[in-house]
Amino acid sequence: MKSFLFLFILVSFSATAQQLKLSKATKQTINGGAFPSSSANYCIFIKKEKAFAWSVDSVVDVYTQRSVKFHIVKVDNADVLSPNSYTQVKTYSKKDKGNYQLTFSMNTTRKTGPDTPMNKMVPVNDVTQGVIIYYSAKKKGKQLKVESFDKLETIDAP
């Protein structure tokens, strides 16, 4: 009985150790001035500590249930705001380990007319309830939910 319990605990720990881990998630809003537009730029840092077959399949907005177009790169250090080294992830390898940066944006432009003031702010399409990252690990579908984003300083362009 003890050997069965030990085997069960060992399998449980190895199964959870093979998942991606969320390091941090940030959001920065940029408002355009002359041409009224706004964009919310999202950056999610994930960590892969073990070697296993994997791939990021999709990123879905929790509120709208729509898939968003994303880019993923491998970074040298996820603890800094702007890492020194970026390597585009073209193919996923079983041997991959390290920190990854997943980015996507939500953009909004305002229609202009002759009576529209140029400095009017545009409401931002926003991820209000987070996103779910769907990924495969060892040929099994998994998900990582990002519920909130740390807000960075808003940039108001002239």
Short mmCIF file of N, CA and C in Angstrom, two decimals:
data_model
loop_
_atom_site.label_atom_id
_atom_site.label_comp_id
_atom_site.label_asym_id
_atom_site.label_seq_id
_atom_site.Cartn_x
_atom_site.Cartn_y
_atom_site.Cartn_z
N MET A 1 0.82 -1.19 0.00
CA MET A 1 0.00 0.00 0.00
C MET A 1 0.87 1.26 0.00
N LYS A 2 1.98 1.23 0.78
CA LYS A 2 2.86 2.39 0.83
C LYS A 2 3.51 2.64 -0.53
N SER A 3 3.88 1.58 -1.23
CA SER A 3 4.50 1.76 -2.54
C SER A 3 3.51 2.34 -3.55
N PHE A 4 2.25 1.95 -3.45
CA PHE A 4 1.22 2.50 -4.33
C PHE A 4 1.03 3.99 -4.06
N LEU A 5 0.98 4.38 -2.79
CA LEU A 5 0.83 5.78 -2.42
C LEU A 5 2.03 6.59 -2.89
N PHE A 6 3.23 6.06 -2.73
CA PHE A 6 4.45 6.74 -3.17
C PHE A 6 4.43 6.93 -4.69
N LEU A 7 4.02 5.90 -5.43
CA LEU A 7 3.94 5.98 -6.88
C LEU A 7 2.91 7.03 -7.31
N PHE A 8 1.76 7.10 -6.63
CA PHE A 8 0.73 8.08 -6.94
C PHE A 8 1.25 9.50 -6.71
N ILE A 9 1.95 9.74 -5.62
CA ILE A 9 2.50 11.06 -5.33
C ILE A 9 3.56 11.44 -6.35
N LEU A 10 4.41 10.51 -6.71
CA LEU A 10 5.46 10.75 -7.69
C LEU A 10 4.87 11.12 -9.05
N VAL A 11 3.85 10.42 -9.49
CA VAL A 11 3.20 10.72 -10.76
C VAL A 11 2.50 12.08 -10.69
N SER A 12 1.88 12.42 -9.58
CA SER A 12 1.20 13.71 -9.43
C SER A 12 2.17 14.87 -9.55
N PHE A 13 3.32 14.76 -8.89
CA PHE A 13 4.30 15.84 -8.96
C PHE A 13 4.91 15.97 -10.34
N SER A 14 5.16 14.88 -11.02
CA SER A 14 5.76 14.97 -12.36
C SER A 14 4.77 15.52 -13.37
N ALA A 15 3.49 15.27 -13.20
CA ALA A 15 2.49 15.78 -14.14
C ALA A 15 2.36 17.30 -14.01
N THR A 16 2.37 17.83 -12.79
CA THR A 16 2.23 19.28 -12.63
C THR A 16 3.51 20.02 -12.94
N ALA A 17 4.65 19.40 -12.85
CA ALA A 17 5.91 20.07 -13.11
C ALA A 17 6.14 20.34 -14.59
N GLN A 18 5.35 19.74 -15.46
CA GLN A 18 5.57 19.88 -16.89
C GLN A 18 4.70 20.96 -17.51
N GLN A 19 4.08 21.80 -16.73
CA GLN A 19 3.22 22.82 -17.28
C GLN A 19 3.96 24.15 -17.38
N LEU A 20 3.40 25.04 -18.18
CA LEU A 20 3.92 26.39 -18.29
C LEU A 20 3.48 27.18 -17.07
N LYS A 21 4.33 28.09 -16.62
CA LYS A 21 4.01 28.90 -15.44
C LYS A 21 3.99 30.37 -15.83
N LEU A 22 3.02 31.09 -15.31
CA LEU A 22 2.89 32.52 -15.55
C LEU A 22 3.88 33.27 -14.66
N SER A 23 4.76 34.08 -15.27
CA SER A 23 5.70 34.89 -14.50
C SER A 23 5.10 36.26 -14.19
N LYS A 24 4.63 36.95 -15.23
CA LYS A 24 3.96 38.24 -15.05
C LYS A 24 3.20 38.59 -16.31
N ALA A 25 2.27 39.54 -16.16
CA ALA A 25 1.47 40.01 -17.30
C ALA A 25 1.29 41.51 -17.15
N THR A 26 1.56 42.24 -18.25
CA THR A 26 1.45 43.70 -18.21
C THR A 26 0.58 44.21 -19.35
N LYS A 27 0.08 45.44 -19.16
CA LYS A 27 -0.74 46.11 -20.17
C LYS A 27 -0.29 47.57 -20.22
N GLN A 28 -0.13 48.10 -21.44
CA GLN A 28 0.18 49.51 -21.61
C GLN A 28 -0.73 50.09 -22.69
N THR A 29 -1.37 51.22 -22.36
CA THR A 29 -2.26 51.89 -23.28
C THR A 29 -1.53 53.04 -23.95
N ILE A 30 -1.70 53.16 -25.27
CA ILE A 30 -1.10 54.25 -26.03
C ILE A 30 -2.22 54.96 -26.79
N ASN A 31 -2.35 56.28 -26.54
CA ASN A 31 -3.37 57.10 -27.20
C ASN A 31 -2.70 57.96 -28.26
N GLY A 32 -3.18 57.89 -29.49
CA GLY A 32 -2.67 58.72 -30.58
C GLY A 32 -3.41 60.05 -30.61
N GLY A 33 -2.72 61.11 -30.98
CA GLY A 33 -3.33 62.43 -30.94
C GLY A 33 -3.84 62.91 -32.28
N ALA A 34 -2.96 63.13 -33.25
CA ALA A 34 -3.34 63.73 -34.53
C ALA A 34 -4.32 62.83 -35.29
N PHE A 35 -4.07 61.55 -35.31
CA PHE A 35 -5.01 60.60 -35.89
C PHE A 35 -5.59 59.82 -34.73
N PRO A 36 -6.84 60.09 -34.36
CA PRO A 36 -7.40 59.51 -33.13
C PRO A 36 -7.39 57.98 -33.15
N SER A 37 -6.55 57.43 -32.31
CA SER A 37 -6.47 55.98 -32.18
C SER A 37 -5.99 55.65 -30.77
N SER A 38 -6.28 54.46 -30.34
CA SER A 38 -5.79 53.96 -29.07
C SER A 38 -5.44 52.50 -29.24
N SER A 39 -4.44 52.07 -28.52
CA SER A 39 -4.10 50.65 -28.52
C SER A 39 -3.71 50.23 -27.12
N ALA A 40 -4.08 49.03 -26.78
CA ALA A 40 -3.69 48.42 -25.52
C ALA A 40 -2.74 47.28 -25.88
N ASN A 41 -1.50 47.38 -25.43
CA ASN A 41 -0.48 46.38 -25.71
C ASN A 41 -0.32 45.48 -24.50
N TYR A 42 -0.45 44.19 -24.72
CA TYR A 42 -0.38 43.21 -23.64
C TYR A 42 0.89 42.37 -23.79
N CYS A 43 1.51 42.09 -22.67
CA CYS A 43 2.74 41.30 -22.64
C CYS A 43 2.63 40.28 -21.52
N ILE A 44 2.74 39.01 -21.86
CA ILE A 44 2.64 37.93 -20.89
C ILE A 44 3.96 37.16 -20.90
N PHE A 45 4.56 37.01 -19.73
CA PHE A 45 5.79 36.24 -19.61
C PHE A 45 5.46 34.89 -19.00
N ILE A 46 5.87 33.83 -19.69
CA ILE A 46 5.66 32.47 -19.20
C ILE A 46 7.00 31.78 -19.08
N LYS A 47 7.05 30.79 -18.20
CA LYS A 47 8.29 30.07 -17.96
C LYS A 47 8.07 28.58 -18.20
N LYS A 48 9.01 27.98 -18.90
CA LYS A 48 8.99 26.54 -19.15
C LYS A 48 10.26 25.97 -18.53
N GLU A 49 10.09 25.23 -17.42
CA GLU A 49 11.24 24.76 -16.66
C GLU A 49 11.71 23.36 -17.04
N LYS A 50 10.82 22.54 -17.54
CA LYS A 50 11.16 21.15 -17.89
C LYS A 50 11.13 20.95 -19.39
N ALA A 51 11.84 19.96 -19.85
CA ALA A 51 11.84 19.61 -21.28
C ALA A 51 10.66 18.67 -21.55
N PHE A 52 9.74 19.13 -22.38
CA PHE A 52 8.62 18.31 -22.83
C PHE A 52 8.09 18.89 -24.14
N ALA A 53 7.44 18.05 -24.93
CA ALA A 53 6.87 18.49 -26.20
C ALA A 53 5.75 19.48 -25.91
N TRP A 54 5.77 20.64 -26.59
CA TRP A 54 4.80 21.69 -26.29
C TRP A 54 4.52 22.56 -27.50
N SER A 55 3.45 23.33 -27.43
CA SER A 55 3.16 24.37 -28.41
C SER A 55 2.05 25.25 -27.85
N VAL A 56 2.10 26.54 -28.18
CA VAL A 56 1.02 27.46 -27.83
C VAL A 56 0.06 27.46 -29.01
N ASP A 57 -1.17 27.06 -28.76
CA ASP A 57 -2.14 26.88 -29.83
C ASP A 57 -2.96 28.15 -30.10
N SER A 58 -3.45 28.79 -29.05
CA SER A 58 -4.26 30.00 -29.24
C SER A 58 -4.34 30.79 -27.94
N VAL A 59 -4.73 32.05 -28.09
CA VAL A 59 -5.00 32.94 -26.96
C VAL A 59 -6.41 33.47 -27.17
N VAL A 60 -7.27 33.31 -26.16
CA VAL A 60 -8.68 33.67 -26.29
C VAL A 60 -9.07 34.66 -25.21
N ASP A 61 -9.74 35.75 -25.62
CA ASP A 61 -10.29 36.74 -24.70
C ASP A 61 -11.43 36.09 -23.92
N VAL A 62 -11.38 36.12 -22.60
CA VAL A 62 -12.40 35.46 -21.78
C VAL A 62 -13.78 36.09 -22.00
N TYR A 63 -13.86 37.41 -22.10
CA TYR A 63 -15.15 38.09 -22.20
C TYR A 63 -15.82 37.86 -23.56
N THR A 64 -15.08 38.09 -24.64
CA THR A 64 -15.68 37.98 -25.98
C THR A 64 -15.60 36.58 -26.56
N GLN A 65 -14.77 35.72 -25.98
CA GLN A 65 -14.53 34.36 -26.47
C GLN A 65 -13.94 34.36 -27.88
N ARG A 66 -13.27 35.44 -28.24
CA ARG A 66 -12.61 35.54 -29.55
C ARG A 66 -11.12 35.28 -29.40
N SER A 67 -10.60 34.62 -30.40
CA SER A 67 -9.16 34.37 -30.44
C SER A 67 -8.44 35.65 -30.85
N VAL A 68 -7.29 35.91 -30.24
CA VAL A 68 -6.50 37.09 -30.60
C VAL A 68 -5.20 36.63 -31.27
N LYS A 69 -4.74 37.44 -32.20
CA LYS A 69 -3.48 37.14 -32.88
C LYS A 69 -2.34 37.50 -31.94
N PHE A 70 -1.41 36.58 -31.77
CA PHE A 70 -0.32 36.79 -30.82
C PHE A 70 1.02 36.48 -31.45
N HIS A 71 2.07 36.96 -30.81
CA HIS A 71 3.45 36.66 -31.20
C HIS A 71 4.16 36.13 -29.97
N ILE A 72 5.04 35.17 -30.17
CA ILE A 72 5.77 34.61 -29.05
C ILE A 72 7.27 34.59 -29.37
N VAL A 73 8.06 35.03 -28.40
CA VAL A 73 9.51 35.04 -28.53
C VAL A 73 10.12 34.48 -27.25
N LYS A 74 11.32 33.94 -27.39
CA LYS A 74 12.08 33.49 -26.22
C LYS A 74 12.93 34.67 -25.77
N VAL A 75 12.95 34.94 -24.46
CA VAL A 75 13.71 36.06 -23.92
C VAL A 75 14.74 35.55 -22.93
N ASP A 76 15.80 36.36 -22.75
CA ASP A 76 16.85 35.95 -21.82
C ASP A 76 16.46 36.16 -20.37
N ASN A 77 15.70 37.22 -20.06
CA ASN A 77 15.37 37.54 -18.68
C ASN A 77 13.97 38.13 -18.61
N ALA A 78 13.07 37.44 -17.95
CA ALA A 78 11.69 37.92 -17.86
C ALA A 78 11.49 38.91 -16.73
N ASP A 79 12.52 39.12 -15.89
CA ASP A 79 12.38 40.01 -14.75
C ASP A 79 12.58 41.47 -15.10
N VAL A 80 13.10 41.77 -16.27
CA VAL A 80 13.30 43.16 -16.67
C VAL A 80 12.20 43.57 -17.64
N LEU A 81 11.95 44.89 -17.71
CA LEU A 81 10.87 45.39 -18.57
C LEU A 81 11.18 45.19 -20.05
N SER A 82 12.44 45.38 -20.42
CA SER A 82 12.84 45.19 -21.81
C SER A 82 14.04 44.25 -21.87
N PRO A 83 13.81 42.97 -22.12
CA PRO A 83 14.91 42.00 -22.16
C PRO A 83 15.92 42.32 -23.26
N ASN A 84 17.17 41.89 -23.06
CA ASN A 84 18.25 42.16 -24.01
C ASN A 84 18.16 41.31 -25.27
N SER A 85 17.72 40.08 -25.12
CA SER A 85 17.76 39.14 -26.23
C SER A 85 16.37 38.57 -26.52
N TYR A 86 15.98 38.65 -27.78
CA TYR A 86 14.71 38.07 -28.25
C TYR A 86 15.03 37.05 -29.33
N THR A 87 14.42 35.88 -29.25
CA THR A 87 14.56 34.88 -30.30
C THR A 87 13.15 34.46 -30.71
N GLN A 88 12.80 34.68 -31.97
CA GLN A 88 11.47 34.33 -32.44
C GLN A 88 11.27 32.82 -32.38
N VAL A 89 10.12 32.42 -31.90
CA VAL A 89 9.78 30.99 -31.82
C VAL A 89 9.07 30.62 -33.12
N LYS A 90 9.79 29.93 -33.99
CA LYS A 90 9.20 29.48 -35.26
C LYS A 90 8.68 28.06 -35.15
N THR A 91 9.42 27.24 -34.41
CA THR A 91 9.00 25.87 -34.15
C THR A 91 9.20 25.58 -32.67
N TYR A 92 8.36 24.74 -32.15
CA TYR A 92 8.44 24.36 -30.74
C TYR A 92 9.25 23.08 -30.64
N SER A 93 10.21 23.07 -29.73
CA SER A 93 11.06 21.91 -29.55
C SER A 93 10.85 21.30 -28.17
N LYS A 94 10.99 20.00 -28.09
CA LYS A 94 10.87 19.32 -26.81
C LYS A 94 11.94 19.80 -25.84
N LYS A 95 13.10 20.16 -26.35
CA LYS A 95 14.22 20.56 -25.50
C LYS A 95 14.11 22.00 -24.99
N ASP A 96 13.15 22.77 -25.52
CA ASP A 96 13.01 24.17 -25.12
C ASP A 96 12.80 24.29 -23.61
N LYS A 97 13.54 25.20 -23.01
CA LYS A 97 13.35 25.59 -21.61
C LYS A 97 13.67 27.06 -21.52
N GLY A 98 13.07 27.75 -20.58
CA GLY A 98 13.39 29.15 -20.40
C GLY A 98 12.18 30.04 -20.30
N ASN A 99 12.41 31.33 -20.57
CA ASN A 99 11.38 32.35 -20.46
C ASN A 99 10.87 32.74 -21.85
N TYR A 100 9.56 32.91 -21.94
CA TYR A 100 8.93 33.27 -23.20
C TYR A 100 8.04 34.48 -23.00
N GLN A 101 8.01 35.34 -24.01
CA GLN A 101 7.18 36.54 -23.98
C GLN A 101 6.12 36.42 -25.06
N LEU A 102 4.87 36.46 -24.65
CA LEU A 102 3.75 36.37 -25.57
C LEU A 102 3.11 37.76 -25.60
N THR A 103 2.98 38.35 -26.80
CA THR A 103 2.44 39.70 -26.92
C THR A 103 1.26 39.73 -27.88
N PHE A 104 0.33 40.64 -27.61
CA PHE A 104 -0.78 40.92 -28.52
C PHE A 104 -1.29 42.32 -28.23
N SER A 105 -2.06 42.88 -29.17
CA SER A 105 -2.59 44.24 -29.04
C SER A 105 -4.07 44.27 -29.38
N MET A 106 -4.75 45.25 -28.78
CA MET A 106 -6.13 45.57 -29.12
C MET A 106 -6.13 47.02 -29.58
N ASN A 107 -6.53 47.27 -30.82
CA ASN A 107 -6.47 48.62 -31.40
C ASN A 107 -7.86 49.16 -31.68
N THR A 108 -7.98 50.49 -31.55
CA THR A 108 -9.23 51.18 -31.85
C THR A 108 -8.89 52.47 -32.59
N THR A 109 -9.59 52.75 -33.66
CA THR A 109 -9.46 54.04 -34.34
C THR A 109 -10.83 54.70 -34.38
N ARG A 110 -10.84 56.01 -34.34
CA ARG A 110 -12.08 56.77 -34.35
C ARG A 110 -12.26 57.37 -35.72
N LYS A 111 -13.47 57.28 -36.22
CA LYS A 111 -13.76 57.91 -37.51
C LYS A 111 -13.74 59.42 -37.33
N THR A 112 -13.14 60.09 -38.27
CA THR A 112 -13.05 61.54 -38.19
C THR A 112 -13.99 62.17 -39.19
N GLY A 113 -14.42 63.35 -38.85
CA GLY A 113 -15.29 64.12 -39.73
C GLY A 113 -14.93 65.59 -39.61
N PRO A 114 -15.60 66.45 -40.35
CA PRO A 114 -15.23 67.88 -40.31
C PRO A 114 -15.49 68.53 -38.95
N ASP A 115 -16.43 68.01 -38.16
CA ASP A 115 -16.76 68.62 -36.88
C ASP A 115 -16.15 67.88 -35.68
N THR A 116 -15.24 66.95 -35.92
CA THR A 116 -14.66 66.15 -34.86
C THR A 116 -13.39 66.82 -34.32
N PRO A 117 -13.32 67.07 -33.00
CA PRO A 117 -12.09 67.66 -32.47
C PRO A 117 -10.94 66.65 -32.55
N MET A 118 -9.74 67.15 -32.85
CA MET A 118 -8.59 66.28 -33.06
C MET A 118 -8.07 65.66 -31.76
N ASN A 119 -8.31 66.31 -30.62
CA ASN A 119 -7.72 65.81 -29.38
C ASN A 119 -8.67 64.94 -28.57
N LYS A 120 -9.76 64.50 -29.15
CA LYS A 120 -10.71 63.67 -28.43
C LYS A 120 -10.14 62.27 -28.22
N MET A 121 -10.23 61.76 -26.99
CA MET A 121 -9.72 60.43 -26.67
C MET A 121 -10.64 59.35 -27.27
N VAL A 122 -10.05 58.24 -27.63
CA VAL A 122 -10.78 57.13 -28.22
C VAL A 122 -10.86 56.01 -27.18
N PRO A 123 -12.03 55.45 -26.94
CA PRO A 123 -12.09 54.33 -25.99
C PRO A 123 -11.30 53.14 -26.52
N VAL A 124 -10.66 52.44 -25.62
CA VAL A 124 -9.77 51.34 -26.00
C VAL A 124 -10.54 50.02 -25.95
N ASN A 125 -10.39 49.22 -27.02
CA ASN A 125 -10.83 47.82 -26.93
C ASN A 125 -9.94 47.19 -25.88
N ASP A 126 -10.54 46.54 -24.92
CA ASP A 126 -9.78 46.11 -23.75
C ASP A 126 -10.10 44.67 -23.41
N VAL A 127 -9.12 43.99 -22.86
CA VAL A 127 -9.33 42.65 -22.32
C VAL A 127 -9.74 42.86 -20.87
N THR A 128 -11.05 42.81 -20.59
CA THR A 128 -11.54 43.16 -19.27
C THR A 128 -11.52 42.01 -18.27
N GLN A 129 -11.65 40.80 -18.74
CA GLN A 129 -11.74 39.66 -17.83
C GLN A 129 -10.58 38.68 -18.01
N GLY A 130 -9.54 39.09 -18.71
CA GLY A 130 -8.38 38.24 -18.88
C GLY A 130 -8.40 37.43 -20.16
N VAL A 131 -7.40 36.58 -20.30
CA VAL A 131 -7.28 35.70 -21.45
C VAL A 131 -6.95 34.29 -20.99
N ILE A 132 -7.21 33.36 -21.86
CA ILE A 132 -6.81 31.98 -21.63
C ILE A 132 -5.84 31.59 -22.72
N ILE A 133 -4.68 31.10 -22.32
CA ILE A 133 -3.68 30.60 -23.27
C ILE A 133 -3.88 29.10 -23.38
N TYR A 134 -4.26 28.65 -24.56
CA TYR A 134 -4.43 27.22 -24.80
C TYR A 134 -3.13 26.70 -25.39
N TYR A 135 -2.58 25.65 -24.78
CA TYR A 135 -1.34 25.08 -25.24
C TYR A 135 -1.38 23.56 -25.14
N SER A 136 -0.46 22.94 -25.84
CA SER A 136 -0.34 21.49 -25.79
C SER A 136 0.93 21.13 -25.04
N ALA A 137 0.82 20.15 -24.16
CA ALA A 137 1.97 19.64 -23.42
C ALA A 137 1.91 18.12 -23.48
N LYS A 138 2.92 17.55 -24.10
CA LYS A 138 2.96 16.09 -24.29
C LYS A 138 1.69 15.57 -24.95
N LYS A 139 1.25 16.27 -26.00
CA LYS A 139 0.09 15.91 -26.81
C LYS A 139 -1.23 15.97 -26.05
N LYS A 140 -1.26 16.69 -24.91
CA LYS A 140 -2.49 16.88 -24.16
C LYS A 140 -2.82 18.36 -24.14
N GLY A 141 -4.09 18.69 -24.33
CA GLY A 141 -4.53 20.08 -24.30
C GLY A 141 -4.54 20.63 -22.89
N LYS A 142 -3.93 21.78 -22.69
CA LYS A 142 -3.87 22.43 -21.39
C LYS A 142 -4.24 23.89 -21.57
N GLN A 143 -4.45 24.57 -20.46
CA GLN A 143 -4.74 25.99 -20.53
C GLN A 143 -4.13 26.72 -19.34
N LEU A 144 -3.79 27.98 -19.59
CA LEU A 144 -3.23 28.86 -18.57
C LEU A 144 -4.07 30.14 -18.59
N LYS A 145 -4.72 30.45 -17.48
CA LYS A 145 -5.60 31.63 -17.44
C LYS A 145 -4.83 32.80 -16.84
N VAL A 146 -4.90 33.94 -17.54
CA VAL A 146 -4.32 35.19 -17.06
C VAL A 146 -5.51 36.07 -16.70
N GLU A 147 -5.73 36.28 -15.41
CA GLU A 147 -6.92 36.99 -14.95
C GLU A 147 -6.73 38.50 -14.89
N SER A 148 -5.50 38.96 -14.62
CA SER A 148 -5.29 40.40 -14.51
C SER A 148 -3.91 40.76 -15.06
N PHE A 149 -3.80 42.03 -15.43
CA PHE A 149 -2.57 42.56 -16.00
C PHE A 149 -2.11 43.75 -15.16
N ASP A 150 -0.81 43.83 -14.88
CA ASP A 150 -0.24 45.00 -14.22
C ASP A 150 -0.27 46.14 -15.22
N LYS A 151 -0.82 47.29 -14.82
CA LYS A 151 -0.94 48.41 -15.74
C LYS A 151 0.33 49.25 -15.71
N LEU A 152 0.90 49.45 -16.89
CA LEU A 152 2.05 50.32 -17.05
C LEU A 152 1.54 51.73 -17.35
N GLU A 153 2.44 52.69 -17.37
CA GLU A 153 2.08 54.09 -17.61
C GLU A 153 1.42 54.25 -18.99
N THR A 154 0.34 55.03 -19.03
CA THR A 154 -0.35 55.34 -20.29
C THR A 154 0.45 56.38 -21.05
N ILE A 155 0.61 56.15 -22.35
CA ILE A 155 1.35 57.08 -23.20
C ILE A 155 0.34 57.86 -24.05
N ASP A 156 0.38 59.19 -23.93
CA ASP A 156 -0.46 60.06 -24.74
C ASP A 156 0.41 60.72 -25.79
N ALA A 157 0.31 60.24 -27.03
CA ALA A 157 1.12 60.80 -28.12
C ALA A 157 0.52 62.12 -28.58
N PRO A 158 1.36 63.05 -29.04
CA PRO A 158 0.84 64.35 -29.49
C PRO A 158 0.05 64.23 -30.78
#
